[in-house]
mmCIF file of C-alpha atoms in Angstrom:
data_model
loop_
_atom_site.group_PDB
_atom_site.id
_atom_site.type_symbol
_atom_site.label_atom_id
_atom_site.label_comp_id
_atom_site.label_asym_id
_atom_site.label_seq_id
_atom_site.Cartn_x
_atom_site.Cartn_y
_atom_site.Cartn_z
ATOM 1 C CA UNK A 1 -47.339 163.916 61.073
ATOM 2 C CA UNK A 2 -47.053 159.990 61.262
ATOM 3 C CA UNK A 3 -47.015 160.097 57.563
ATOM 4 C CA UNK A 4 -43.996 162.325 57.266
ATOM 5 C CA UNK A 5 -41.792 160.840 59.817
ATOM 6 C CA UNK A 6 -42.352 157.350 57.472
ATOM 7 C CA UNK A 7 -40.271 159.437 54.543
ATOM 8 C CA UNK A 8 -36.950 158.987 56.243
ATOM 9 C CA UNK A 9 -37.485 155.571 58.132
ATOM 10 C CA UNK A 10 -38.957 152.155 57.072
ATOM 11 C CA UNK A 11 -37.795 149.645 54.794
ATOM 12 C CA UNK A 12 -35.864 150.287 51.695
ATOM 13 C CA UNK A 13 -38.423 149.909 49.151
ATOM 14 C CA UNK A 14 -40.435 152.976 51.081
ATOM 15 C CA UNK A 15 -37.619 155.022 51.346
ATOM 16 C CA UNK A 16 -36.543 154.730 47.577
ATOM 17 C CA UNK A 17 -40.742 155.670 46.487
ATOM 18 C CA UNK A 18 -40.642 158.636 49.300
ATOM 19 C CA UNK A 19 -36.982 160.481 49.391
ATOM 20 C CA UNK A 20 -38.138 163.550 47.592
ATOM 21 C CA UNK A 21 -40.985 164.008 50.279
ATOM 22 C CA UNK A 22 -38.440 163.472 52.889
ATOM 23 C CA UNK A 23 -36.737 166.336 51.720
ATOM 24 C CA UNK A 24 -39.468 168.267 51.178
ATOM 25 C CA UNK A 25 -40.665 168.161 54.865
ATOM 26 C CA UNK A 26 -37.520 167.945 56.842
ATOM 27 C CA UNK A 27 -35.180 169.780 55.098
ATOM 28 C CA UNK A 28 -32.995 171.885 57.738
ATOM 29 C CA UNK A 29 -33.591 169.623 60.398
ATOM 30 C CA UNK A 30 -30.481 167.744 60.204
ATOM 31 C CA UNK A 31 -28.192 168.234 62.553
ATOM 32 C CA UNK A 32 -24.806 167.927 61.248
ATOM 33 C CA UNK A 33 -21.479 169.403 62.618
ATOM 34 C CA UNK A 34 -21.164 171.873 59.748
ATOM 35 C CA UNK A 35 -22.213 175.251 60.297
ATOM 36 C CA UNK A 36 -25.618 176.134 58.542
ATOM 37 C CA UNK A 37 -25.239 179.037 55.885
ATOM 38 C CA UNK A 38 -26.797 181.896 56.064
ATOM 39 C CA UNK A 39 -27.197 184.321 53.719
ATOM 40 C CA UNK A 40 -25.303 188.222 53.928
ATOM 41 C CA UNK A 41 -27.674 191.019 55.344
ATOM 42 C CA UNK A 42 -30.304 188.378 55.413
ATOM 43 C CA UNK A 43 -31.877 189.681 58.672
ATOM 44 C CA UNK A 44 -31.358 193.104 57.644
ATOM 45 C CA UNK A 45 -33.199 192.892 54.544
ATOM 46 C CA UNK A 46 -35.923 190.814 55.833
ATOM 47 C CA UNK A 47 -36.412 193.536 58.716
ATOM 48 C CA UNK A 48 -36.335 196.058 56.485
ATOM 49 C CA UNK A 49 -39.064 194.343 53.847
ATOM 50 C CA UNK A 50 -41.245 194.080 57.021
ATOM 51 C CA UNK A 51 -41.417 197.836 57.468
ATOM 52 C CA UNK A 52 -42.108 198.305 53.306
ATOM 53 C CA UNK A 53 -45.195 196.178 53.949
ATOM 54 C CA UNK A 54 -46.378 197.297 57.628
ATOM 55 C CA UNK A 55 -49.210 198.968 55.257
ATOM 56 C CA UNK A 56 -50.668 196.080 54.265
ATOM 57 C CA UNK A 57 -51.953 197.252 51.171
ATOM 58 C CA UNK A 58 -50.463 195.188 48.706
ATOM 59 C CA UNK A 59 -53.065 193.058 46.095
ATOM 60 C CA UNK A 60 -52.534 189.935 48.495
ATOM 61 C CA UNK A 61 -53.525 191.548 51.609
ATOM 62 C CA UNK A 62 -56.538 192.583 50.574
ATOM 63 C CA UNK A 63 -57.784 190.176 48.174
ATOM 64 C CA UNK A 64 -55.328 186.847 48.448
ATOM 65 C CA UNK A 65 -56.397 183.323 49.473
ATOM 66 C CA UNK A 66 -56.754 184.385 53.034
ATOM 67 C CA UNK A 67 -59.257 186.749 52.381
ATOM 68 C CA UNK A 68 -61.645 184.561 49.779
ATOM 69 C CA UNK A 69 -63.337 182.486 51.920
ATOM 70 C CA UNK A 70 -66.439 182.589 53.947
ATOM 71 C CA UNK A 71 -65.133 182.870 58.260
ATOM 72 C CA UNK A 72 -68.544 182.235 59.306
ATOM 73 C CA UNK A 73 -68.790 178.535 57.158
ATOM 74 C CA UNK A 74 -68.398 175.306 58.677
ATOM 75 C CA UNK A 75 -64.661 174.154 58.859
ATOM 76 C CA UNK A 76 -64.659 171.652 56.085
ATOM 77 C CA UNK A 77 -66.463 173.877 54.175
ATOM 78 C CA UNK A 78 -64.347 177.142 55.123
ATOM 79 C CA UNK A 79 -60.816 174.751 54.421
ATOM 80 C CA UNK A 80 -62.651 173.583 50.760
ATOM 81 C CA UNK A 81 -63.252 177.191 49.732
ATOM 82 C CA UNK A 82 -59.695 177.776 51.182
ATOM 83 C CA UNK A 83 -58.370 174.906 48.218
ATOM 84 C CA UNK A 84 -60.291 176.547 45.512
ATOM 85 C CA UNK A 85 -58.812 179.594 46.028
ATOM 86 C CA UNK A 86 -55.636 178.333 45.992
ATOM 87 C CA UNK A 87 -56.569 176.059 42.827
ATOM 88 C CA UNK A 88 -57.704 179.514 40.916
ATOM 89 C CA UNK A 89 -55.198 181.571 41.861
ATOM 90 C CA UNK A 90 -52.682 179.522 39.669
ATOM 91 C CA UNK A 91 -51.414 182.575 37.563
ATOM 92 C CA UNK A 92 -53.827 184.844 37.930
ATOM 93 C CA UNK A 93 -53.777 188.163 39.534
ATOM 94 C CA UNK A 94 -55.557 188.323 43.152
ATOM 95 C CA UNK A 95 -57.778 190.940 41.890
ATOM 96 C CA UNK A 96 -59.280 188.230 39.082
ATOM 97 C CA UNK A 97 -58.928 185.499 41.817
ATOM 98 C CA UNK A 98 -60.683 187.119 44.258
ATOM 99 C CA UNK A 99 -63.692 187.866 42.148
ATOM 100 C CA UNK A 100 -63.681 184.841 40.702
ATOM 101 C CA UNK A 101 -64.366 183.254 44.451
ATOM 102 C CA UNK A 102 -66.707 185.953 45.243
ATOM 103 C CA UNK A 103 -69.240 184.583 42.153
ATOM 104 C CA UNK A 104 -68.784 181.261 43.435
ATOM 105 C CA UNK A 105 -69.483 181.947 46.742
ATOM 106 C CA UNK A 106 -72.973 183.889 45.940
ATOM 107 C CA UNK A 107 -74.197 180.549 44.388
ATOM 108 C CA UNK A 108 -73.346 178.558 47.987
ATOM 109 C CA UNK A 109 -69.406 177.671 47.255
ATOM 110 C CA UNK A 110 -69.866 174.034 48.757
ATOM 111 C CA UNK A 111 -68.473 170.598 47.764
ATOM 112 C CA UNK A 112 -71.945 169.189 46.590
ATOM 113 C CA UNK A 113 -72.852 172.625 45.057
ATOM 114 C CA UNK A 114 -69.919 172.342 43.086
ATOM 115 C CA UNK A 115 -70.499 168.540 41.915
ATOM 116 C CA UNK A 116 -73.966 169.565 41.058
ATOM 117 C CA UNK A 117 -72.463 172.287 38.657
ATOM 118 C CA UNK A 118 -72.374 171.105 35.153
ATOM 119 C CA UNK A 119 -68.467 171.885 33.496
ATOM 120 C CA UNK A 120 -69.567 174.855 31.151
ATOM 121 C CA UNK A 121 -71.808 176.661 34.075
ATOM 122 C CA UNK A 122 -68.588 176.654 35.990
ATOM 123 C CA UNK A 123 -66.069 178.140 33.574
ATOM 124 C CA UNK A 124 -68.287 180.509 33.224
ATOM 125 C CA UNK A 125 -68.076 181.452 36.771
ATOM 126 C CA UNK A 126 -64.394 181.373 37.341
ATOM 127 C CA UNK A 127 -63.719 183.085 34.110
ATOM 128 C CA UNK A 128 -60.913 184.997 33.289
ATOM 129 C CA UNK A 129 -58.759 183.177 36.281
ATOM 130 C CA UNK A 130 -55.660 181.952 33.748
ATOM 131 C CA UNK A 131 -56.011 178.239 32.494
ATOM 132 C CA UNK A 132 -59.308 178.242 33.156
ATOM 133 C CA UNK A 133 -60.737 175.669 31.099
ATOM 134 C CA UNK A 134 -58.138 173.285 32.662
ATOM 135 C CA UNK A 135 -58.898 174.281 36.147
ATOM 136 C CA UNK A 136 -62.661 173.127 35.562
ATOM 137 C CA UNK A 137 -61.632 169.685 35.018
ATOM 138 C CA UNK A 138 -59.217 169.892 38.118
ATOM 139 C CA UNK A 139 -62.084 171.391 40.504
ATOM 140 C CA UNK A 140 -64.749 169.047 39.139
ATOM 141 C CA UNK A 141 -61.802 166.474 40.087
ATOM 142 C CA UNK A 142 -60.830 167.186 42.839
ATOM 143 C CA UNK A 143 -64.157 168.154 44.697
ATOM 144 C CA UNK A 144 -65.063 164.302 43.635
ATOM 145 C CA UNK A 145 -62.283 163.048 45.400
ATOM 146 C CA UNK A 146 -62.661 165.236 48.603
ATOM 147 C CA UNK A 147 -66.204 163.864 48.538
ATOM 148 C CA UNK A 148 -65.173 160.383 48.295
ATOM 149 C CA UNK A 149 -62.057 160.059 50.405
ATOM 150 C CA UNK A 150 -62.311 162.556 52.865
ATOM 151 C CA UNK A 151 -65.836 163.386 53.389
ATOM 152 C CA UNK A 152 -66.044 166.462 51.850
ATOM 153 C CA UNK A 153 -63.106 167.968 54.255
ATOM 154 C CA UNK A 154 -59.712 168.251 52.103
ATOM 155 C CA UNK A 155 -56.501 166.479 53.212
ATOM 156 C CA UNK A 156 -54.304 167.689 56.408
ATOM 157 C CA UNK A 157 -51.117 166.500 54.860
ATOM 158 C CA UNK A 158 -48.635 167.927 51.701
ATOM 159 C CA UNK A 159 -48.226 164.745 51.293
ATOM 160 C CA UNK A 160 -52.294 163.988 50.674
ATOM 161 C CA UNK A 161 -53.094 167.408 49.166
ATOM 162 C CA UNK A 162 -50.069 167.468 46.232
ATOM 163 C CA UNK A 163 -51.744 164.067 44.890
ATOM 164 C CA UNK A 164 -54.865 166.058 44.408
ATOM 165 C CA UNK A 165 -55.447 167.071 40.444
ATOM 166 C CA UNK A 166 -54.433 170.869 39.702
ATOM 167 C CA UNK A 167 -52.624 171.038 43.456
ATOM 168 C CA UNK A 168 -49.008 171.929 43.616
ATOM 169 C CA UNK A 169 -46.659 171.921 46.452
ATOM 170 C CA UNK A 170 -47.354 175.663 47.142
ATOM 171 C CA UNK A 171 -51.061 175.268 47.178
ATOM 172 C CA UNK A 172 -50.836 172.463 49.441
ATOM 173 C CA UNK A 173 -47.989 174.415 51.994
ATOM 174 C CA UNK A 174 -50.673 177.457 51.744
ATOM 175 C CA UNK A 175 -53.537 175.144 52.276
ATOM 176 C CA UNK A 176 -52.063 173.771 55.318
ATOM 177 C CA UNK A 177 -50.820 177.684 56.661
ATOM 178 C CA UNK A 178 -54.559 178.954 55.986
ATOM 179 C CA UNK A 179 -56.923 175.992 56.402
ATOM 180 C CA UNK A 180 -55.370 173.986 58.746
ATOM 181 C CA UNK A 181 -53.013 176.184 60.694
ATOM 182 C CA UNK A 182 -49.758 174.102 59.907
ATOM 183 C CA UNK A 183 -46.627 174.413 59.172
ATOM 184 C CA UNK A 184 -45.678 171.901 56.755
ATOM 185 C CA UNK A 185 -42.760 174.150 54.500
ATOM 186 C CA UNK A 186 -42.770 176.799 52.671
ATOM 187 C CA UNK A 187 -45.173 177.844 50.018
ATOM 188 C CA UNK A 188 -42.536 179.789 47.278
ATOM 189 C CA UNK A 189 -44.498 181.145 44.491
ATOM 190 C CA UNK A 190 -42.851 183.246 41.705
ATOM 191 C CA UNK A 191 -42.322 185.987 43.629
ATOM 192 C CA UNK A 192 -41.059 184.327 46.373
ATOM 193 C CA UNK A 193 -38.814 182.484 43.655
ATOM 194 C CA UNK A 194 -37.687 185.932 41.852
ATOM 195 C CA UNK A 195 -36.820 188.006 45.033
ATOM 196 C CA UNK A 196 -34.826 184.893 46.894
ATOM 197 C CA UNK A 197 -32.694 184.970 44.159
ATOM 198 C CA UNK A 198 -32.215 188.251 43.771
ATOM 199 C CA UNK A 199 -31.269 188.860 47.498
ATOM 200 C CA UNK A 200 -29.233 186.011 46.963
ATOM 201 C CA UNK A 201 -31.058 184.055 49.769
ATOM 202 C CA UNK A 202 -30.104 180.544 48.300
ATOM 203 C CA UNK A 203 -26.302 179.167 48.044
ATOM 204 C CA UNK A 204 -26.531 179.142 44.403
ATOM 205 C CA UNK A 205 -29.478 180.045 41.675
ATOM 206 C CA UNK A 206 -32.354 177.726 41.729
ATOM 207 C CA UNK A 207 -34.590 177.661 38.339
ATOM 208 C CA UNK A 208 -37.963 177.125 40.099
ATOM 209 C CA UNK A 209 -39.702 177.639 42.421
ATOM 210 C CA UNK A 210 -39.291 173.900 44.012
ATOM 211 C CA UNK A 211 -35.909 174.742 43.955
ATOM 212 C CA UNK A 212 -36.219 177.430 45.835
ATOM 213 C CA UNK A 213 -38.294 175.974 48.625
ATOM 214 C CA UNK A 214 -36.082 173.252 49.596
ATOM 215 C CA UNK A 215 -33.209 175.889 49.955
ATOM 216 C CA UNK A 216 -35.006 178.501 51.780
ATOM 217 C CA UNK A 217 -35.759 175.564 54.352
ATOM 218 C CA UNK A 218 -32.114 174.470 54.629
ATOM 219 C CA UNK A 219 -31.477 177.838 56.441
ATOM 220 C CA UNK A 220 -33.874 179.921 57.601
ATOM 221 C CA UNK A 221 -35.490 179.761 61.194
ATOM 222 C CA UNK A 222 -38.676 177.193 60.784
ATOM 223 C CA UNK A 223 -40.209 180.475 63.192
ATOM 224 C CA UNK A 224 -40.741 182.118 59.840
ATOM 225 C CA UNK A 225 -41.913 180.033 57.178
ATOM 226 C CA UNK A 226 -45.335 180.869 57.721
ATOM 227 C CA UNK A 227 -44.598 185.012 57.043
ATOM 228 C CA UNK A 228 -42.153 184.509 54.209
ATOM 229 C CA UNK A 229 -44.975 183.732 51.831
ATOM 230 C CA UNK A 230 -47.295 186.682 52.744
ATOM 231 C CA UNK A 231 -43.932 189.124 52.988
ATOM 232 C CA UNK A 232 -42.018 188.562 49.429
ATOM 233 C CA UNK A 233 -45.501 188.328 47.952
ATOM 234 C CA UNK A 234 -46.441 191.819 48.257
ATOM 235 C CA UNK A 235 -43.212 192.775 48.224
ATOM 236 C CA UNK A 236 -43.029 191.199 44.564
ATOM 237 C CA UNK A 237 -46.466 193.004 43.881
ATOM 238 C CA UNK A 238 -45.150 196.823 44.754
ATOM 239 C CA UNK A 239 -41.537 196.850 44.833
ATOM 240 C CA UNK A 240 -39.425 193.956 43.787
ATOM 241 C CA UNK A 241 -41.144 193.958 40.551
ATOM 242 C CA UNK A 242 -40.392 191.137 38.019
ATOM 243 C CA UNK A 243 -39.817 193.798 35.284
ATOM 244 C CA UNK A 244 -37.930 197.322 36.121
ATOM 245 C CA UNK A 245 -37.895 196.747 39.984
ATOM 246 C CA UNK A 246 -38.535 199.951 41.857
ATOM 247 C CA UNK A 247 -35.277 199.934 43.299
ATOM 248 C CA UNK A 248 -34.951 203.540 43.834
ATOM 249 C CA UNK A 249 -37.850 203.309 46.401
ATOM 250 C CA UNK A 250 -36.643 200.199 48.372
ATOM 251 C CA UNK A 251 -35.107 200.410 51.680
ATOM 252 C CA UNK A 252 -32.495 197.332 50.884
ATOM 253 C CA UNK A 253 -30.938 199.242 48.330
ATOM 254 C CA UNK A 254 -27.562 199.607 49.286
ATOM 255 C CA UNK A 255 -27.501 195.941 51.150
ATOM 256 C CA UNK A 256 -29.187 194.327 47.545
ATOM 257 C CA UNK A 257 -26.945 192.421 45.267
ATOM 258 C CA UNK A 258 -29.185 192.857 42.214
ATOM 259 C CA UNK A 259 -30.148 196.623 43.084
ATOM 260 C CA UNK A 260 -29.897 198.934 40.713
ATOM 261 C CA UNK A 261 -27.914 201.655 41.808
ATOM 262 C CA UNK A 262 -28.107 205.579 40.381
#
């Protein structure tokens, strides 16, 4: 936390190399005299997207990041398998992610058992997760540097884990929900991204999903950053398709501004 709170205070120099991580992690705490905006129906449609996924059975629910790693593991080890999920499920489909894990966790999914695997025994593993020859190098990375620096645990910071090779600012605000617990931001993915924009949930159009993160924190209740992630993704995965959204079958309908209407 000490780390964060240095983003927005400090000498000059610091606050120059740090502003865009002070944004990232305190965006919406300001407290100005201007009303906050908040977008139309916003509570409506977000109630009514809970009761379109009260079945759970969406691709992320069953095999997502939260459901790839070994409970019964050590911590460190449990949080590492946590990262690697997150570092293969860079556009890929949970299905492919989730198997992918599954191989690697039959051969003892580990920091040193991963260091000890040579580069091609690996792909071969986590193939057909998307990129995959690319995410090799960044596990193989990666692991070295959690071995190194942290003693085989991963970071408990954004900050820390986005200077990791391969890890993103959504990996890292999902690695901190899942493996640590925390609440650090938001972790916007492209669905997250498509359907925010589509409810209108930002002032104006963001063009990625960055974008989109720092504007969903501006606004809504730090109470539900957590769920937003695990909500619009399945949400993205049944209904709010990116192609021909199933509009006809979603209860926001008639309070949608991009809803198709028959």
């Amino acid at each position: 936390a000490g780390s964060r709170r240095q983003g927005t205070a400090g000498t000059p120099r610091r606050s120059r190399r740090r502003k865009s991580l002070a944004i990232a992690y305190e965006a919406g705490q300001g407290g100005g005299a201007e009303p906050r905006w908040e977008p139309q129906h916003w509570r409506e449609q977000l109630q009514r997207i809970r009761e379109m996924r009260s079945s759970r059975d969406a691709p992320v629910d069953e095999m997502g990041v939260h459901r790839c790693y070994d409970s019964g593991a050590p911590p460190e080890v449990m949080r590492y398998q946590v990262l690697l999920a997150l570092m293969l499920s860079s556009q890929t489909k949970d299905q492919v992610t989730s198997a992918a894990m599954l191989r690697l966790r039959q051969r003892g999914l580990s920091v040193d058992s991963v260091l000890q695997m040579d580069e091609e025994t690996l792909g071969r593993i986590i193939y057909p997760v998307g990129f995959w020859r690319n995410k090799v190098k960044y596990i193989k990375q990666t692991t070295a540097i959690l071995k190194q620096k942290y003693g085989g645990d991963i970071p408990s910071t954004v900050e820390e884990l986005v200077q990791l090779p391969g890890v993103g600012p959504k990996m890292a605000h999902l690695a901190m929900h899942i493996a640590w617990d925390s609440v650090a931001g938001i972790a916007v993915d492209t669905h997250v991204h498509r359907i925010s924009n589509r409810l209108k949930w930002v002032k104006k159009e963001t063009k990625n999903p960055e974008e989109t993160r720092v504007a969903l924190e501006e606004w809504l209740p730090r109470d539900l950053w957590k769920e937003i992630n695990w909500l619009l993704v399945g949400f993205g995965q049944q209904t709010c398709l990116p192609v021909n959204p199933r509009c006809s079958q979603c209860l926001n309908q008639d309070i949608c501004p991009a809803a198709k209407r028959l």
